[in-house]
Coordinates of N, CA and C in Angstrom, one line a residue:
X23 N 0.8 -1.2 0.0 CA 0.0 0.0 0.0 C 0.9 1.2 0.0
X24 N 0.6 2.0 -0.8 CA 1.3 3.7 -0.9 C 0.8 4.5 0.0
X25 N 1.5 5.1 0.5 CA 1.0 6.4 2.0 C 1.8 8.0 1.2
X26 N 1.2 8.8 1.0 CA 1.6 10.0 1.3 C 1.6 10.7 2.3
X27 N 2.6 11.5 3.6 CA 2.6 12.0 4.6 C 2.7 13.3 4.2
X28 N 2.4 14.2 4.3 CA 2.8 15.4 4.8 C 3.4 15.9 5.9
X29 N 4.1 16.6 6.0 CA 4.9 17.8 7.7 C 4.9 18.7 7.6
X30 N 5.6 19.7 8.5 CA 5.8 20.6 8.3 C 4.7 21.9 8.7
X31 N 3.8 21.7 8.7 CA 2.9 22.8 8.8 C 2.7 23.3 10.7
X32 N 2.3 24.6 10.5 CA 2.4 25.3 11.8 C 1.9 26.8 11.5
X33 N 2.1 27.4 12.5 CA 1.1 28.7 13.2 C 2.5 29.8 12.8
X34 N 2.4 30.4 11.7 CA 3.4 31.4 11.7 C 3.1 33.0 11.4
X35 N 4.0 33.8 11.9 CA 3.5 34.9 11.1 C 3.6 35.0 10.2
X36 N 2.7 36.4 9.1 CA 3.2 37.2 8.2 C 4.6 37.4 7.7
X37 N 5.0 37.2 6.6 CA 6.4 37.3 6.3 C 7.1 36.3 6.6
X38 N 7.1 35.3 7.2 CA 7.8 34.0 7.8 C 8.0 33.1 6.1
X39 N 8.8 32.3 6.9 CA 9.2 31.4 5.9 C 8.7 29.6 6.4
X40 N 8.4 28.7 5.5 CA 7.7 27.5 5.9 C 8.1 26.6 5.1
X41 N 8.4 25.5 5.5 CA 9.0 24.2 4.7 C 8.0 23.4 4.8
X42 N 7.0 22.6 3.7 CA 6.0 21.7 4.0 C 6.5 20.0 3.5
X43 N 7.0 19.4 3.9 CA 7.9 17.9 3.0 C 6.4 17.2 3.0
X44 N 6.9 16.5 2.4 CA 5.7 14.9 1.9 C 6.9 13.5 1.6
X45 N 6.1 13.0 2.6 CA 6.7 11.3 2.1 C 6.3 10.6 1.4
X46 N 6.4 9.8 0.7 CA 5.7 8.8 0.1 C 6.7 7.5 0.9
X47 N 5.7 6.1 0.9 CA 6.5 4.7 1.5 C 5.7 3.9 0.6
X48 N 6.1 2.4 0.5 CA 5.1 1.5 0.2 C 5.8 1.1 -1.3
X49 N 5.3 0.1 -1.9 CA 6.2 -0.4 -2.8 C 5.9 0.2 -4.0
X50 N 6.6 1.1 -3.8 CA 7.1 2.9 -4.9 C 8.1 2.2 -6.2
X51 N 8.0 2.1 -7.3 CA 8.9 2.0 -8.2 C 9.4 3.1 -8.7
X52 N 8.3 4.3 -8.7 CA 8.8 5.4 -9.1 C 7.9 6.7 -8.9
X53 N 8.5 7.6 -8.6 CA 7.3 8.6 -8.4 C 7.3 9.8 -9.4
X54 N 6.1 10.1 -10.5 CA 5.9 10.1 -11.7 C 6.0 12.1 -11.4
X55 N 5.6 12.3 -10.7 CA 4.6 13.8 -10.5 C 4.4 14.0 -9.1
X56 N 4.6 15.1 -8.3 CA 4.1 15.5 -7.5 C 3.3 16.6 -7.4
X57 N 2.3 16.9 -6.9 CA 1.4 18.4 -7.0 C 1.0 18.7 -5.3
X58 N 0.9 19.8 -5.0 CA 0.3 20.0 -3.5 C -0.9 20.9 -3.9
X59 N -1.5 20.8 -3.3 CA -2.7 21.8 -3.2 C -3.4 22.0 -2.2
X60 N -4.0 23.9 -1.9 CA -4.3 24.4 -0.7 C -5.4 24.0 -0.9
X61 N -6.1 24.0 0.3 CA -7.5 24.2 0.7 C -7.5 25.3 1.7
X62 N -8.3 26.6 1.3 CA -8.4 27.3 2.6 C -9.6 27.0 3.4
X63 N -10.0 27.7 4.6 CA -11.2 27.7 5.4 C -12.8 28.1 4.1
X64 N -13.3 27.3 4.1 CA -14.4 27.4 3.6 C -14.2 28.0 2.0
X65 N -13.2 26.8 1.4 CA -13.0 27.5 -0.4 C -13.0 26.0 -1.1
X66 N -12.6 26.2 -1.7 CA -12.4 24.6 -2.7 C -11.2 24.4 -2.5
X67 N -10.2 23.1 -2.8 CA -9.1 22.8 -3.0 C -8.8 23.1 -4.2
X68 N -7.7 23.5 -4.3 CA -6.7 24.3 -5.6 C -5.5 24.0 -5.4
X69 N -4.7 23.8 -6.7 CA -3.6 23.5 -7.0 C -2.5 24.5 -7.0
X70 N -1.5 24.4 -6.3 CA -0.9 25.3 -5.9 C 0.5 25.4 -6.6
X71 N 0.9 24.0 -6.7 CA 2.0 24.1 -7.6 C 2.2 22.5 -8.0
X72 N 2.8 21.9 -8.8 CA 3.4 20.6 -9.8 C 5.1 20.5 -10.0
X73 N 5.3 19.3 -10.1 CA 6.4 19.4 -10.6 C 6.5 17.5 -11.0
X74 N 7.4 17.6 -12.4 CA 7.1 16.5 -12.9 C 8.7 15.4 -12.4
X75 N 8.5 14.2 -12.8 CA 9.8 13.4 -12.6 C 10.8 14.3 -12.8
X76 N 10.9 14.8 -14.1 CA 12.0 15.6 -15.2 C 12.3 16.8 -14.5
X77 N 11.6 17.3 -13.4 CA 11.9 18.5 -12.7 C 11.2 19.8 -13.2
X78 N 10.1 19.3 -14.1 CA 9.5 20.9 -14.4 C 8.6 20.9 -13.7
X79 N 8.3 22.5 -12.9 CA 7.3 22.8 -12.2 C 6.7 23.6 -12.9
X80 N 5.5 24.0 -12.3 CA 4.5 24.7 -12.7 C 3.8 25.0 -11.2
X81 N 3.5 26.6 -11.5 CA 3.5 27.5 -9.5 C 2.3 28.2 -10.4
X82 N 1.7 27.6 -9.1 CA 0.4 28.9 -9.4 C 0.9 31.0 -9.2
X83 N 0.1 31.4 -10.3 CA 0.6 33.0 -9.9 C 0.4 33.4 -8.7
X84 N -0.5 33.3 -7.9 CA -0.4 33.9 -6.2 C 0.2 33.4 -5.7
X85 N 1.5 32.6 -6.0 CA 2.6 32.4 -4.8 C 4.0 32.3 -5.8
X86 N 3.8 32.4 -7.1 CA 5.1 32.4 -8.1 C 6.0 33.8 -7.6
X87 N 7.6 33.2 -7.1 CA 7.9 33.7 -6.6 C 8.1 34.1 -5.2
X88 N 7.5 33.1 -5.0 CA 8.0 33.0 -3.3 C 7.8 31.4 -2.6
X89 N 7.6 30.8 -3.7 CA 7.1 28.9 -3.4 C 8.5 28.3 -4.4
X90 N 9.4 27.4 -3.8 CA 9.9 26.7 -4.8 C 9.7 24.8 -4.1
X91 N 9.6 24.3 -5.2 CA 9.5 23.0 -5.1 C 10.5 22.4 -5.7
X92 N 10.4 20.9 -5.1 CA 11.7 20.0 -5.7 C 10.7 18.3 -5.4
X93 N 11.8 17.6 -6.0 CA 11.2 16.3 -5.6 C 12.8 15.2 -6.0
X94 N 12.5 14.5 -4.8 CA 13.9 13.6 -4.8 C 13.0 12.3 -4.8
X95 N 13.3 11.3 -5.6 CA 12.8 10.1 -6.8 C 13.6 9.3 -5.8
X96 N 14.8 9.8 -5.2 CA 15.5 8.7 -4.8 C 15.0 8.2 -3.2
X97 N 14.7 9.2 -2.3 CA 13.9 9.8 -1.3 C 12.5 9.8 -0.9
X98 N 11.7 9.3 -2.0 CA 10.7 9.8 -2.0 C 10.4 10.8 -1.5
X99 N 10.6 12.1 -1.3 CA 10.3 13.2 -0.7 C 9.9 14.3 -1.9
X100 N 9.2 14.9 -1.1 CA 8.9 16.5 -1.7 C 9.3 17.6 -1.0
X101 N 9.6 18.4 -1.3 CA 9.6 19.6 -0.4 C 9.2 20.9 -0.8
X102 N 8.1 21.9 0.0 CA 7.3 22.6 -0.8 C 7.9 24.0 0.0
X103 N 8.9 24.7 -0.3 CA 9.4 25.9 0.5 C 8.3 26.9 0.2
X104 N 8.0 27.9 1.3 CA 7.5 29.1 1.1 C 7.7 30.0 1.9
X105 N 8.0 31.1 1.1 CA 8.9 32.2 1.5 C 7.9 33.1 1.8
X106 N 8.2 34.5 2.5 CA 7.4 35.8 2.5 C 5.8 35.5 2.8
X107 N 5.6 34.6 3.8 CA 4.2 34.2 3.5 C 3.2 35.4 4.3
X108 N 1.9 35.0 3.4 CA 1.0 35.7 3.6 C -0.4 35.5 4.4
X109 N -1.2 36.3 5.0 CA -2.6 35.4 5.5 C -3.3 34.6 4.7
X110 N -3.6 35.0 3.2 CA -4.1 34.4 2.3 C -3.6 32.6 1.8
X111 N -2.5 32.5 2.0 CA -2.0 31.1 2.0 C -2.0 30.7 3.0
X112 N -3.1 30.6 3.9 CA -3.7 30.0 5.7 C -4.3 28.9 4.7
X113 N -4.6 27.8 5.1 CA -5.0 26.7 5.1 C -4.5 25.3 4.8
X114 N -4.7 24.3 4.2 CA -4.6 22.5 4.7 C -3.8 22.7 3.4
X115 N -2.7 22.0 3.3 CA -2.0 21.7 2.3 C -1.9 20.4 2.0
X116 N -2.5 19.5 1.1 CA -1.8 18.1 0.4 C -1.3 18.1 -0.2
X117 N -0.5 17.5 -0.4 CA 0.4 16.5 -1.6 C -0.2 15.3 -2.6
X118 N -0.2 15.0 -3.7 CA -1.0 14.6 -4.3 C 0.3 14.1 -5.3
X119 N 0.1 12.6 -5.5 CA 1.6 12.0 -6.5 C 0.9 11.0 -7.4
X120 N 1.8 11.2 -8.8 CA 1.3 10.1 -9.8 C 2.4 9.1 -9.5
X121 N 2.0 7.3 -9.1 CA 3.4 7.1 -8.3 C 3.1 5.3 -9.1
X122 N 3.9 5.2 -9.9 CA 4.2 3.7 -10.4 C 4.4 2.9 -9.4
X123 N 4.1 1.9 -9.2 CA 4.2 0.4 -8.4 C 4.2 -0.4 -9.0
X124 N 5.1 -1.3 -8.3 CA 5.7 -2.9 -8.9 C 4.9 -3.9 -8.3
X125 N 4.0 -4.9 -8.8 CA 3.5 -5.4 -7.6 C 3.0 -6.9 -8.6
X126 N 3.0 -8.0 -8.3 CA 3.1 -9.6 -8.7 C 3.3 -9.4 -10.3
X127 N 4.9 -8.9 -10.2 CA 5.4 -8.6 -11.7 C 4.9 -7.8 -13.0
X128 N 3.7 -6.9 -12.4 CA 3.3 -6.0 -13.4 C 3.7 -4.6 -12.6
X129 N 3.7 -3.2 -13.7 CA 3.8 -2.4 -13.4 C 2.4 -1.6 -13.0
X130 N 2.0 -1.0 -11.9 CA 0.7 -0.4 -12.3 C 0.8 1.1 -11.6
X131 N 0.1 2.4 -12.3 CA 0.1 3.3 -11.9 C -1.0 3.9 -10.5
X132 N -0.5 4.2 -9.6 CA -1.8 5.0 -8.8 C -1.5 6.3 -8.6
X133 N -2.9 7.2 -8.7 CA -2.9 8.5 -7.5 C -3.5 8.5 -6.2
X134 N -2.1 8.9 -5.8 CA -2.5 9.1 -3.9 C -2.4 10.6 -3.4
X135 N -3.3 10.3 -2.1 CA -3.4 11.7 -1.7 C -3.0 12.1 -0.6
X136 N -2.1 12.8 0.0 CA -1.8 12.6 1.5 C -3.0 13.5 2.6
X137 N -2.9 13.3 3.7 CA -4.3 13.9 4.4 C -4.0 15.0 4.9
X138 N -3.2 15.8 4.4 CA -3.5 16.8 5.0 C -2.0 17.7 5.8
X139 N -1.8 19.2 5.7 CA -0.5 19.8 6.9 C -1.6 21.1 6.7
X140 N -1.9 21.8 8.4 CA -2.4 22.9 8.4 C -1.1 24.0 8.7
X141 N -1.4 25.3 7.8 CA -0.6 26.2 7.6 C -1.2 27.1 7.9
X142 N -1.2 27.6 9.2 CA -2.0 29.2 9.2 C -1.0 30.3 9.7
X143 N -1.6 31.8 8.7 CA -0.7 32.8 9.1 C -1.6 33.5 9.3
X144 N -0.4 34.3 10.4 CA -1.1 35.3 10.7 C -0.7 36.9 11.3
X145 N -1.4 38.1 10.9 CA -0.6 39.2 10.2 C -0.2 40.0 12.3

């Protein structure tokens, strides 16, 4: 079974800086894509930023420029830095991976979702 974990999240101020990681475990062959996406207090979940095996990302404009992501394949890890933060990026952050598995000799693709890191700021 594949787990995505999230960390990282906490009560900070305005202008602070915040590291959010994601793990992945479980019988991972490879992990394809990573994406996190906010949820704030009473909004929809939205995608915040992507980044593919090959290392291209893609940042949403309300945080381009002050969010950088990476992802280590070898690690399974993510790590979602954000800089200069603001009240408007207050809420639940997931991790969300396109993640290949090896399993009774076939290859098969899943998406998983991790449950959740709460991020609140405040001014």
């Amino acid at each position: 079974q594949v787990q995505l974990v999230e960390s990282g999240g906490g009560l900070v101020q305005a202008g602070a800086s915040l590291k959010l990681s994601c793990t992945a475990s479980g019988n991972i062959f490879s992990i394809n894509s990573m994406a996190w996406y906010r949820q704030a207090p009473g909004k929809e979940r939205e995608l915040v930023a992507s980044i593919s095996r090959s290392g291209v990302t893609t940042i949403d404009e309300s945080v381009k420029g002050r969010l950088t992501l990476t992802l280590d394949n070898g690690n399974k890890t993510s790590d979602l830095q954000m800089d200069r933060l603001k009240s408007e990026d207050t809420g639940v952050y997931y991790c969300r991976s396109d993640i290949t598995i090896y399993f009774l000799g076939y290859y098969h693709g899943r998406d998983v979702w991790g449950k959740g890191t709460l991020v609140t700021v405040f001014s």
